[in-house]
Amino acid sequence: MPTLASHRKSRSRTGVRANTPAVGFTTAALASVTLLSTQSATAAPAEPKPSIEEVQKKVDDLYRQAGTATQQYNKAKEATDTQRKSVDRVLDDVAKSADKVNEARRSLGTYAAAQYRAGAVGPTAALMFADSPESYFEQTQLMDRLTDRQQEAVEDFQKEQRSAAKQRVKATKSLETLTQSQASLKAGKQKVQNKLAAARSLLSDLTAEEKARLAALERKKEEEARRKAEAKAKEEAAERKRQEEARQEEAPATGGGTDTGSGGGSGATDGTYAAKAEKVLAFARAQIGKPYVWGATGPGSYDCSGLTGAAWKEAGVQLPRTTWDQVKVGKRVATADLLPGDLVFFYDDISHVGIYKGDGKMIHAPKPGANVREESIYYMPIYGSVRPA
């Protein structure tokens, strides 16, 4: 019995219970270390915060892209408006064709009724029951004429049916094109909104100190553009002085007749353009302070090409809607030869335009969040310039 008791004591599980928690803790710890190691190995390193210069460049680029998207929207809207007018005209033509078909159908019905009444009695019976042989032959000749007219009515009906079918096909295609234009318009609108939202998001993430540094960078950029404009203003003043001195030297030689001859023709041309440009700039100055709104053409707000179009319209010149089409109007001029009223275009994608006012400055609708204002033409990279009239 003692041996058996000793055997039972050696099988006691007290020791096992004491060791179990330690084993479980060690296993959990190892699993945790393994998991953390795996996560550390696979997790992507955090991206460094962009510098203020990088933020400025990104925001400027987003606004430029929004400007490009705005021109795409303007082009889609113009196409949609044109297509809608075309659809209205086609639908009017369809309605007119339907009226003609119905009229031809009514004519056929009249002839069919007459033929039915005449066909109810045979030729022999008709002769027998006629009041006289003369009346029978008169009725026969009338029916012959009705038959000829009926044939014409059938041909007219078939012709109008074919015409109506063509108009319906044309209307269907026009409606499909309109639907595509409307889809492009919607996509363009969304694209502009996305670009502007991205720019606003970048700016909203800046601290007060970062916003102050960004504002300082903007002032530096504006100052550099202003210095370039001042240099151009001096060049223009020197050129005007040179031209005035040349005119004074020529005056005695021409005996005071400066308003006639070959010089007068060129002067008249310049004078005509100057008069138009004066109207353009007077209108543009009156818009200063009004907000930039993409897709707007006035009178309460404008985008860049909306302002230039409205201004030149005051001078009797109808410009296309987009910057891409406006740059093709008139003749190209070098930056050194700019005159007040000329249009100056910016960026390689020609996504912005302003009205030159002289002395290296322009009036333009800059970007969302800004108002129509005067600014140096050197604030943005110049693509080229045109003289619209």
mmCIF file of C-alpha atoms in Angstrom:
data_model
loop_
_atom_site.group_PDB
_atom_site.id
_atom_site.type_symbol
_atom_site.label_atom_id
_atom_site.label_comp_id
_atom_site.label_asym_id
_atom_site.label_seq_id
_atom_site.Cartn_x
_atom_site.Cartn_y
_atom_site.Cartn_z
ATOM 1 C CA MET A 1 0.000 0.000 0.000
ATOM 2 C CA PRO A 2 2.733 2.531 0.774
ATOM 3 C CA THR A 3 4.276 1.769 -2.552
ATOM 4 C CA LEU A 4 0.977 2.457 -4.272
ATOM 5 C CA ALA A 5 0.520 5.695 -2.343
ATOM 6 C CA SER A 6 4.001 6.785 -3.320
ATOM 7 C CA HIS A 7 3.180 6.049 -6.935
ATOM 8 C CA ARG A 8 0.045 8.130 -6.790
ATOM 9 C CA LYS A 9 1.955 11.083 -5.296
ATOM 10 C CA SER A 10 4.469 11.059 -8.074
ATOM 11 C CA ARG A 11 1.625 11.466 -10.625
ATOM 12 C CA SER A 12 0.389 14.657 -8.947
ATOM 13 C CA ARG A 13 -0.463 17.463 -11.527
ATOM 14 C CA THR A 14 0.424 20.318 -9.199
ATOM 15 C CA GLY A 15 3.675 20.975 -11.012
ATOM 16 C CA VAL A 16 1.958 21.059 -14.384
ATOM 17 C CA ARG A 17 -0.495 23.712 -13.256
ATOM 18 C CA ALA A 18 2.336 25.899 -12.012
ATOM 19 C CA ASN A 19 4.154 25.796 -15.363
ATOM 20 C CA THR A 20 1.147 26.316 -17.728
ATOM 21 C CA PRO A 21 0.832 30.138 -17.440
ATOM 22 C CA ALA A 22 4.499 30.649 -18.195
ATOM 23 C CA VAL A 23 4.280 28.567 -21.344
ATOM 24 C CA GLY A 24 1.169 30.483 -22.544
ATOM 25 C CA PHE A 25 2.786 33.880 -21.882
ATOM 26 C CA THR A 26 5.939 32.926 -23.713
ATOM 27 C CA THR A 27 3.971 31.729 -26.741
ATOM 28 C CA ALA A 28 1.887 34.914 -26.867
ATOM 29 C CA ALA A 29 5.005 37.047 -26.542
ATOM 30 C CA LEU A 30 6.715 35.256 -29.381
ATOM 31 C CA ALA A 31 3.604 35.600 -31.562
ATOM 32 C CA SER A 32 3.446 39.326 -30.823
ATOM 33 C CA VAL A 33 7.091 39.851 -31.684
ATOM 34 C CA THR A 34 6.637 37.921 -34.921
ATOM 35 C CA LEU A 35 3.541 39.955 -35.861
ATOM 36 C CA LEU A 36 5.239 43.266 -35.110
ATOM 37 C CA SER A 37 8.286 42.233 -37.105
ATOM 38 C CA THR A 38 6.105 41.273 -40.067
ATOM 39 C CA GLN A 39 4.181 44.562 -39.930
ATOM 40 C CA SER A 40 7.396 46.566 -39.678
ATOM 41 C CA ALA A 41 8.809 44.757 -42.681
ATOM 42 C CA THR A 42 5.722 45.181 -44.883
ATOM 43 C CA ALA A 43 4.460 48.626 -43.849
ATOM 44 C CA ALA A 44 5.329 51.420 -46.341
ATOM 45 C CA PRO A 45 7.462 54.226 -44.912
ATOM 46 C CA ALA A 46 5.556 57.439 -44.206
ATOM 47 C CA GLU A 47 5.884 60.020 -46.994
ATOM 48 C CA PRO A 48 7.789 63.144 -45.975
ATOM 49 C CA LYS A 49 5.722 66.285 -45.716
ATOM 50 C CA PRO A 50 6.160 68.437 -48.848
ATOM 51 C CA SER A 51 8.026 71.719 -48.535
ATOM 52 C CA ILE A 52 6.212 75.037 -48.918
ATOM 53 C CA GLU A 53 7.846 75.487 -52.322
ATOM 54 C CA GLU A 54 6.515 72.100 -53.402
ATOM 55 C CA VAL A 55 3.052 72.977 -52.095
ATOM 56 C CA GLN A 56 3.128 76.259 -54.004
ATOM 57 C CA LYS A 57 4.142 74.485 -57.203
ATOM 58 C CA LYS A 58 1.471 71.818 -56.726
ATOM 59 C CA VAL A 59 -1.282 74.363 -56.022
ATOM 60 C CA ASP A 60 -0.272 76.485 -59.020
ATOM 61 C CA ASP A 61 -0.255 73.385 -61.192
ATOM 62 C CA LEU A 62 -3.715 72.347 -59.958
ATOM 63 C CA TYR A 63 -5.110 75.803 -60.706
ATOM 64 C CA ARG A 64 -3.544 75.635 -64.169
ATOM 65 C CA GLN A 65 -5.084 72.199 -64.727
ATOM 66 C CA ALA A 66 -8.410 73.598 -63.543
ATOM 67 C CA GLY A 67 -7.997 76.369 -66.110
ATOM 68 C CA THR A 68 -7.424 73.782 -68.831
ATOM 69 C CA ALA A 69 -10.445 71.795 -67.644
ATOM 70 C CA THR A 70 -12.486 75.015 -67.672
ATOM 71 C CA GLN A 71 -11.657 75.563 -71.344
ATOM 72 C CA GLN A 72 -12.650 71.951 -72.051
ATOM 73 C CA TYR A 73 -15.916 72.595 -70.227
ATOM 74 C CA ASN A 74 -16.480 75.790 -72.225
ATOM 75 C CA LYS A 75 -15.880 73.928 -75.477
ATOM 76 C CA ALA A 76 -18.284 71.128 -74.455
ATOM 77 C CA LYS A 77 -20.919 73.674 -73.422
ATOM 78 C CA GLU A 78 -20.597 75.494 -76.724
ATOM 79 C CA ALA A 79 -20.971 72.195 -78.595
ATOM 80 C CA THR A 80 -23.970 71.257 -76.447
ATOM 81 C CA ASP A 81 -25.714 74.578 -77.079
ATOM 82 C CA THR A 82 -25.088 74.296 -80.814
ATOM 83 C CA GLN A 83 -26.304 70.694 -80.907
ATOM 84 C CA ARG A 84 -29.421 71.529 -78.899
ATOM 85 C CA LYS A 85 -30.354 74.194 -81.477
ATOM 86 C CA SER A 86 -29.731 71.673 -84.251
ATOM 87 C CA VAL A 87 -31.967 69.115 -82.545
ATOM 88 C CA ASP A 88 -34.734 71.711 -82.194
ATOM 89 C CA ARG A 89 -34.540 72.475 -85.921
ATOM 90 C CA VAL A 90 -34.608 68.779 -86.850
ATOM 91 C CA LEU A 91 -37.586 68.125 -84.591
ATOM 92 C CA ASP A 92 -39.415 71.022 -86.248
ATOM 93 C CA ASP A 93 -38.670 69.438 -89.636
ATOM 94 C CA VAL A 94 -39.978 66.089 -88.366
ATOM 95 C CA ALA A 95 -43.221 67.725 -87.258
ATOM 96 C CA LYS A 96 -43.619 69.439 -90.646
ATOM 97 C CA SER A 97 -42.986 66.161 -92.456
ATOM 98 C CA ALA A 98 -45.605 64.451 -90.300
ATOM 99 C CA ASP A 99 -48.130 67.168 -91.240
ATOM 100 C CA LYS A 100 -47.376 66.645 -94.935
ATOM 101 C CA VAL A 101 -47.770 62.864 -94.588
ATOM 102 C CA ASN A 102 -51.135 63.329 -92.883
ATOM 103 C CA GLU A 103 -52.269 65.737 -95.592
ATOM 104 C CA ALA A 104 -51.268 63.268 -98.307
ATOM 105 C CA ARG A 105 -53.079 60.508 -96.442
ATOM 106 C CA ARG A 106 -56.261 62.578 -96.316
ATOM 107 C CA SER A 107 -56.044 63.183 -100.068
ATOM 108 C CA LEU A 108 -55.693 59.456 -100.670
ATOM 109 C CA GLY A 109 -58.741 58.820 -98.495
ATOM 110 C CA THR A 110 -60.823 61.229 -100.570
ATOM 111 C CA TYR A 111 -59.846 59.542 -103.812
ATOM 112 C CA ALA A 112 -60.370 56.084 -102.363
ATOM 113 C CA ALA A 113 -63.911 56.980 -101.303
ATOM 114 C CA ALA A 114 -64.696 58.374 -104.757
ATOM 115 C CA GLN A 115 -63.346 55.239 -106.411
ATOM 116 C CA TYR A 116 -65.398 53.014 -104.134
ATOM 117 C CA ARG A 117 -68.577 54.888 -104.961
ATOM 118 C CA ALA A 118 -67.832 54.756 -108.689
ATOM 119 C CA GLY A 119 -66.829 51.092 -108.609
ATOM 120 C CA ALA A 120 -70.089 49.926 -107.011
ATOM 121 C CA VAL A 121 -71.827 50.012 -110.466
ATOM 122 C CA GLY A 122 -70.344 48.469 -113.617
ATOM 123 C CA PRO A 123 -69.816 50.451 -116.869
ATOM 124 C CA THR A 124 -72.835 48.861 -118.674
ATOM 125 C CA ALA A 125 -75.177 49.459 -115.771
ATOM 126 C CA ALA A 126 -73.869 52.974 -115.394
ATOM 127 C CA LEU A 127 -74.664 53.668 -119.035
ATOM 128 C CA MET A 128 -78.127 52.147 -118.707
ATOM 129 C CA PHE A 129 -79.013 54.157 -115.637
ATOM 130 C CA ALA A 130 -77.461 57.391 -116.825
ATOM 131 C CA ASP A 131 -79.839 60.241 -117.622
ATOM 132 C CA SER A 132 -78.303 60.407 -121.061
ATOM 133 C CA PRO A 133 -75.275 59.077 -122.939
ATOM 134 C CA GLU A 134 -73.683 62.516 -122.617
ATOM 135 C CA SER A 135 -73.843 62.445 -118.798
ATOM 136 C CA TYR A 136 -72.316 58.957 -118.765
ATOM 137 C CA PHE A 137 -69.325 60.047 -120.833
ATOM 138 C CA GLU A 138 -68.863 63.153 -118.671
ATOM 139 C CA GLN A 139 -68.792 60.957 -115.559
ATOM 140 C CA THR A 140 -66.287 58.585 -117.192
ATOM 141 C CA GLN A 141 -63.947 61.453 -118.070
ATOM 142 C CA LEU A 142 -64.224 62.758 -114.494
ATOM 143 C CA MET A 143 -63.238 59.357 -113.111
ATOM 144 C CA ASP A 144 -60.259 59.202 -115.471
ATOM 145 C CA ARG A 145 -59.102 62.566 -114.153
ATOM 146 C CA LEU A 146 -59.657 61.345 -110.581
ATOM 147 C CA THR A 147 -57.520 58.301 -111.359
ATOM 148 C CA ASP A 148 -54.643 60.496 -112.597
ATOM 149 C CA ARG A 149 -54.891 62.708 -109.544
ATOM 150 C CA GLN A 150 -55.063 59.662 -107.302
ATOM 151 C CA GLN A 151 -51.812 58.407 -108.786
ATOM 152 C CA GLU A 152 -50.230 61.764 -108.079
ATOM 153 C CA ALA A 153 -51.566 61.627 -104.520
ATOM 154 C CA VAL A 154 -50.062 58.164 -104.029
ATOM 155 C CA GLU A 155 -46.706 59.394 -105.290
ATOM 156 C CA ASP A 156 -46.879 62.460 -103.043
ATOM 157 C CA PHE A 157 -47.745 60.271 -100.065
ATOM 158 C CA GLN A 158 -44.817 57.942 -100.723
ATOM 159 C CA LYS A 159 -42.481 60.897 -101.174
ATOM 160 C CA GLU A 160 -43.542 62.470 -97.877
ATOM 161 C CA GLN A 161 -43.200 59.122 -96.127
ATOM 162 C CA ARG A 162 -39.598 58.793 -97.336
ATOM 163 C CA SER A 163 -38.836 62.363 -96.315
ATOM 164 C CA ALA A 164 -40.340 61.828 -92.869
ATOM 165 C CA ALA A 165 -38.305 58.649 -92.396
ATOM 166 C CA LYS A 166 -35.081 60.504 -93.257
ATOM 167 C CA GLN A 167 -35.959 63.287 -90.825
ATOM 168 C CA ARG A 168 -36.587 60.757 -88.074
ATOM 169 C CA VAL A 169 -33.179 59.137 -88.664
ATOM 170 C CA LYS A 170 -31.547 62.568 -88.627
ATOM 171 C CA ALA A 171 -33.350 63.460 -85.406
ATOM 172 C CA THR A 172 -32.204 60.236 -83.766
ATOM 173 C CA LYS A 173 -28.557 60.898 -84.681
ATOM 174 C CA SER A 174 -28.825 64.514 -83.499
ATOM 175 C CA LEU A 175 -30.234 63.395 -80.164
ATOM 176 C CA GLU A 176 -27.419 60.863 -79.774
ATOM 177 C CA THR A 177 -24.837 63.580 -80.469
ATOM 178 C CA LEU A 178 -26.550 65.867 -77.981
ATOM 179 C CA THR A 179 -26.425 63.127 -75.357
ATOM 180 C CA GLN A 180 -22.689 62.693 -75.966
ATOM 181 C CA SER A 181 -22.125 66.456 -75.707
ATOM 182 C CA GLN A 182 -24.044 66.567 -72.451
ATOM 183 C CA ALA A 183 -21.953 63.699 -71.086
ATOM 184 C CA SER A 184 -18.747 65.560 -72.026
ATOM 185 C CA LEU A 185 -20.131 68.670 -70.370
ATOM 186 C CA LYS A 186 -20.841 66.769 -67.161
ATOM 187 C CA ALA A 187 -17.411 65.126 -67.176
ATOM 188 C CA GLY A 188 -15.727 68.491 -67.767
ATOM 189 C CA LYS A 189 -17.582 70.047 -64.866
ATOM 190 C CA GLN A 190 -16.563 67.218 -62.548
ATOM 191 C CA LYS A 191 -12.942 67.493 -63.657
ATOM 192 C CA VAL A 192 -12.807 71.204 -62.798
ATOM 193 C CA GLN A 193 -14.394 70.586 -59.421
ATOM 194 C CA ASN A 194 -11.929 67.789 -58.632
ATOM 195 C CA LYS A 195 -8.894 69.966 -59.426
ATOM 196 C CA LEU A 196 -10.180 72.848 -57.328
ATOM 197 C CA ALA A 197 -11.031 70.522 -54.437
ATOM 198 C CA ALA A 198 -7.495 69.104 -54.516
ATOM 199 C CA ALA A 199 -6.002 72.613 -54.409
ATOM 200 C CA ARG A 200 -8.232 73.614 -51.497
ATOM 201 C CA SER A 201 -7.315 70.431 -49.646
ATOM 202 C CA LEU A 202 -3.593 71.153 -49.972
ATOM 203 C CA LEU A 203 -4.045 74.697 -48.684
ATOM 204 C CA SER A 204 -6.280 73.667 -45.786
ATOM 205 C CA ASP A 205 -3.627 71.232 -44.491
ATOM 206 C CA LEU A 206 -1.104 74.045 -43.985
ATOM 207 C CA THR A 207 -0.418 75.476 -40.560
ATOM 208 C CA ALA A 208 -0.644 79.221 -39.918
ATOM 209 C CA GLU A 209 3.137 79.500 -40.153
ATOM 210 C CA GLU A 210 3.211 77.580 -43.434
ATOM 211 C CA LYS A 211 0.450 79.758 -44.885
ATOM 212 C CA ALA A 212 2.473 82.842 -43.960
ATOM 213 C CA ARG A 213 5.541 81.410 -45.734
ATOM 214 C CA LEU A 214 3.418 80.563 -48.779
ATOM 215 C CA ALA A 215 2.083 84.125 -48.856
ATOM 216 C CA ALA A 216 5.675 85.408 -48.723
ATOM 217 C CA LEU A 217 6.571 83.244 -51.724
ATOM 218 C CA GLU A 218 3.584 84.648 -53.616
ATOM 219 C CA ARG A 219 4.693 88.207 -52.823
ATOM 220 C CA LYS A 220 8.180 87.404 -54.064
ATOM 221 C CA LYS A 221 6.747 86.021 -57.300
ATOM 222 C CA GLU A 222 4.548 89.079 -57.752
ATOM 223 C CA GLU A 223 7.480 91.424 -57.079
ATOM 224 C CA GLU A 224 9.602 89.725 -59.715
ATOM 225 C CA ALA A 225 6.746 89.987 -62.240
ATOM 226 C CA ARG A 226 6.246 93.654 -61.303
ATOM 227 C CA ARG A 227 9.933 94.470 -61.942
ATOM 228 C CA LYS A 228 9.726 92.890 -65.390
ATOM 229 C CA ALA A 229 6.581 94.902 -66.134
ATOM 230 C CA GLU A 230 8.309 98.112 -65.072
ATOM 231 C CA ALA A 231 11.212 97.337 -67.379
ATOM 232 C CA LYS A 232 8.810 96.820 -70.271
ATOM 233 C CA ALA A 233 7.008 100.053 -69.393
ATOM 234 C CA LYS A 234 10.315 101.936 -69.685
ATOM 235 C CA GLU A 235 10.965 100.302 -73.063
ATOM 236 C CA GLU A 236 7.513 101.300 -74.314
ATOM 237 C CA ALA A 237 7.962 104.862 -73.051
ATOM 238 C CA ALA A 238 11.302 105.100 -74.832
ATOM 239 C CA GLU A 239 9.741 103.766 -78.045
ATOM 240 C CA ARG A 240 6.898 106.287 -77.853
ATOM 241 C CA LYS A 241 9.413 109.087 -77.349
ATOM 242 C CA ARG A 242 11.450 107.891 -80.321
ATOM 243 C CA GLN A 243 8.353 107.771 -82.541
ATOM 244 C CA GLU A 244 7.273 111.234 -81.424
ATOM 245 C CA GLU A 245 10.709 112.683 -82.192
ATOM 246 C CA ALA A 246 10.637 111.007 -85.608
ATOM 247 C CA ARG A 247 7.229 112.550 -86.366
ATOM 248 C CA GLN A 248 8.462 115.991 -85.330
ATOM 249 C CA GLU A 249 11.475 115.656 -87.604
ATOM 250 C CA GLU A 250 9.273 114.625 -90.533
ATOM 251 C CA ALA A 251 6.734 117.420 -89.992
ATOM 252 C CA PRO A 252 8.770 120.303 -91.568
ATOM 253 C CA ALA A 253 9.651 118.166 -94.582
ATOM 254 C CA THR A 254 6.010 117.442 -95.336
ATOM 255 C CA GLY A 255 4.946 121.040 -94.872
ATOM 256 C CA GLY A 256 2.590 120.188 -92.034
ATOM 257 C CA GLY A 257 0.575 117.718 -94.129
ATOM 258 C CA THR A 258 1.003 114.830 -91.713
ATOM 259 C CA ASP A 259 -2.601 113.721 -92.120
ATOM 260 C CA THR A 260 -2.192 112.773 -95.782
ATOM 261 C CA GLY A 261 0.073 110.541 -97.847
ATOM 262 C CA SER A 262 1.370 107.071 -97.089
ATOM 263 C CA GLY A 263 1.928 107.793 -93.418
ATOM 264 C CA GLY A 264 -1.727 108.698 -93.037
ATOM 265 C CA GLY A 265 -2.879 105.216 -94.115
ATOM 266 C CA SER A 266 -0.900 103.493 -91.416
ATOM 267 C CA GLY A 267 -1.967 106.047 -88.879
ATOM 268 C CA ALA A 268 -5.605 105.543 -89.786
ATOM 269 C CA THR A 269 -5.242 101.794 -89.280
ATOM 270 C CA ASP A 270 -3.533 102.241 -85.914
ATOM 271 C CA GLY A 271 -6.138 104.811 -84.961
ATOM 272 C CA THR A 272 -8.986 102.442 -85.778
ATOM 273 C CA TYR A 273 -7.476 99.682 -83.639
ATOM 274 C CA ALA A 274 -6.710 102.133 -80.839
ATOM 275 C CA ALA A 275 -10.340 103.275 -80.801
ATOM 276 C CA LYS A 276 -11.544 99.683 -80.498
ATOM 277 C CA ALA A 277 -8.936 98.887 -77.847
ATOM 278 C CA GLU A 278 -10.094 101.897 -75.835
ATOM 279 C CA LYS A 279 -13.623 100.469 -75.697
ATOM 280 C CA VAL A 280 -12.248 97.046 -74.779
ATOM 281 C CA LEU A 281 -10.150 98.385 -71.919
ATOM 282 C CA ALA A 282 -12.912 100.668 -70.653
ATOM 283 C CA PHE A 283 -15.176 97.638 -70.368
ATOM 284 C CA ALA A 284 -12.451 95.507 -68.767
ATOM 285 C CA ARG A 285 -11.649 98.173 -66.162
ATOM 286 C CA ALA A 286 -15.329 98.344 -65.215
ATOM 287 C CA GLN A 287 -15.224 94.600 -64.391
ATOM 288 C CA ILE A 288 -12.308 94.878 -61.954
ATOM 289 C CA GLY A 289 -13.317 93.465 -58.591
ATOM 290 C CA LYS A 290 -15.854 90.990 -59.977
ATOM 291 C CA PRO A 291 -15.186 87.347 -59.051
ATOM 292 C CA TYR A 292 -13.652 84.673 -61.220
ATOM 293 C CA VAL A 293 -16.151 81.865 -61.789
ATOM 294 C CA TRP A 294 -15.241 79.072 -64.177
ATOM 295 C CA GLY A 295 -17.578 78.864 -67.162
ATOM 296 C CA ALA A 296 -18.917 82.403 -66.571
ATOM 297 C CA THR A 297 -19.237 85.079 -69.287
ATOM 298 C CA GLY A 298 -20.692 87.928 -67.212
ATOM 299 C CA PRO A 299 -22.105 90.245 -66.281
ATOM 300 C CA GLY A 300 -21.598 89.407 -62.587
ATOM 301 C CA SER A 301 -18.594 87.095 -62.922
ATOM 302 C CA TYR A 302 -16.145 85.804 -65.540
ATOM 303 C CA ASP A 303 -13.576 83.212 -66.353
ATOM 304 C CA CYS A 304 -10.525 84.342 -68.335
ATOM 305 C CA SER A 305 -11.834 83.803 -71.875
ATOM 306 C CA GLY A 306 -15.312 84.903 -70.815
ATOM 307 C CA LEU A 307 -13.879 88.318 -69.874
ATOM 308 C CA THR A 308 -11.869 88.755 -73.080
ATOM 309 C CA GLY A 309 -14.865 87.746 -75.190
ATOM 310 C CA ALA A 310 -17.217 90.141 -73.410
ATOM 311 C CA ALA A 311 -14.699 93.006 -73.610
ATOM 312 C CA TRP A 312 -14.043 92.693 -77.334
ATOM 313 C CA LYS A 313 -17.750 92.320 -77.988
ATOM 314 C CA GLU A 314 -18.066 95.925 -76.753
ATOM 315 C CA ALA A 315 -15.853 96.912 -79.678
ATOM 316 C CA GLY A 316 -18.005 94.977 -82.168
ATOM 317 C CA VAL A 317 -15.682 91.955 -82.432
ATOM 318 C CA GLN A 318 -17.132 88.510 -81.700
ATOM 319 C CA LEU A 319 -14.455 86.231 -80.274
ATOM 320 C CA PRO A 320 -14.786 82.430 -79.966
ATOM 321 C CA ARG A 321 -15.506 81.041 -76.505
ATOM 322 C CA THR A 322 -12.275 79.235 -75.608
ATOM 323 C CA THR A 323 -8.660 80.360 -75.310
ATOM 324 C CA TRP A 324 -7.722 77.669 -77.840
ATOM 325 C CA ASP A 325 -9.922 79.317 -80.470
ATOM 326 C CA GLN A 326 -9.280 82.930 -79.445
ATOM 327 C CA VAL A 327 -5.546 82.489 -80.031
ATOM 328 C CA LYS A 328 -6.320 81.791 -83.711
ATOM 329 C CA VAL A 329 -8.137 85.120 -84.235
ATOM 330 C CA GLY A 330 -6.442 88.141 -85.813
ATOM 331 C CA LYS A 331 -2.677 88.201 -86.209
ATOM 332 C CA ARG A 332 0.133 87.077 -83.948
ATOM 333 C CA VAL A 333 2.318 89.750 -82.354
ATOM 334 C CA ALA A 334 5.558 89.518 -80.402
ATOM 335 C CA THR A 335 5.616 90.440 -76.730
ATOM 336 C CA ALA A 336 7.904 93.359 -77.583
ATOM 337 C CA ASP A 337 5.277 94.723 -80.020
ATOM 338 C CA LEU A 338 2.212 94.507 -77.772
ATOM 339 C CA LEU A 339 -0.391 97.267 -77.971
ATOM 340 C CA PRO A 340 -3.232 97.997 -75.539
ATOM 341 C CA GLY A 341 -6.155 95.690 -76.321
ATOM 342 C CA ASP A 342 -4.022 92.786 -77.526
ATOM 343 C CA LEU A 343 -4.702 89.362 -76.040
ATOM 344 C CA VAL A 344 -1.862 87.667 -74.152
ATOM 345 C CA PHE A 345 -2.015 83.885 -73.720
ATOM 346 C CA PHE A 346 -0.229 81.826 -71.085
ATOM 347 C CA TYR A 347 1.160 78.319 -70.497
ATOM 348 C CA ASP A 348 2.065 75.726 -73.100
ATOM 349 C CA ASP A 349 -1.513 74.434 -73.158
ATOM 350 C CA ILE A 350 -2.892 77.982 -73.762
ATOM 351 C CA SER A 351 -5.198 77.666 -70.761
ATOM 352 C CA HIS A 352 -5.253 81.353 -69.738
ATOM 353 C CA VAL A 353 -5.648 84.745 -71.414
ATOM 354 C CA GLY A 354 -5.621 88.409 -70.414
ATOM 355 C CA ILE A 355 -6.126 91.820 -72.073
ATOM 356 C CA TYR A 356 -2.958 93.879 -72.437
ATOM 357 C CA LYS A 357 -3.347 97.417 -71.083
ATOM 358 C CA GLY A 358 0.172 98.707 -71.664
ATOM 359 C CA ASP A 359 3.269 99.134 -69.491
ATOM 360 C CA GLY A 360 3.711 95.383 -69.132
ATOM 361 C CA LYS A 361 0.351 94.881 -67.435
ATOM 362 C CA MET A 362 -2.943 93.214 -68.258
ATOM 363 C CA ILE A 363 -6.507 92.989 -66.988
ATOM 364 C CA HIS A 364 -7.625 89.404 -66.469
ATOM 365 C CA ALA A 365 -9.808 87.038 -64.480
ATOM 366 C CA PRO A 366 -7.059 85.075 -62.680
ATOM 367 C CA LYS A 367 -8.400 81.952 -60.964
ATOM 368 C CA PRO A 368 -11.050 80.658 -58.533
ATOM 369 C CA GLY A 369 -11.031 82.633 -55.316
ATOM 370 C CA ALA A 370 -9.653 85.770 -57.000
ATOM 371 C CA ASN A 371 -11.297 88.783 -58.641
ATOM 372 C CA VAL A 372 -10.761 90.475 -61.999
ATOM 373 C CA ARG A 373 -7.663 92.647 -61.571
ATOM 374 C CA GLU A 374 -4.661 94.317 -63.152
ATOM 375 C CA GLU A 375 -1.447 92.304 -63.047
ATOM 376 C CA SER A 376 1.931 91.959 -64.692
ATOM 377 C CA ILE A 377 1.924 89.836 -67.822
ATOM 378 C CA TYR A 378 5.091 88.203 -66.454
ATOM 379 C CA TYR A 379 3.295 86.604 -63.511
ATOM 380 C CA MET A 380 2.746 83.499 -65.673
ATOM 381 C CA PRO A 381 4.780 81.992 -68.538
ATOM 382 C CA ILE A 382 3.706 83.684 -71.781
ATOM 383 C CA TYR A 383 2.673 81.476 -74.700
ATOM 384 C CA GLY A 384 2.054 84.214 -77.252
ATOM 385 C CA SER A 385 -0.154 87.161 -78.172
ATOM 386 C CA VAL A 386 -2.661 88.155 -80.860
ATOM 387 C CA ARG A 387 -4.224 91.368 -82.142
ATOM 388 C CA PRO A 388 -7.900 90.464 -82.659
ATOM 389 C CA ALA A 389 -8.874 93.284 -85.056
#
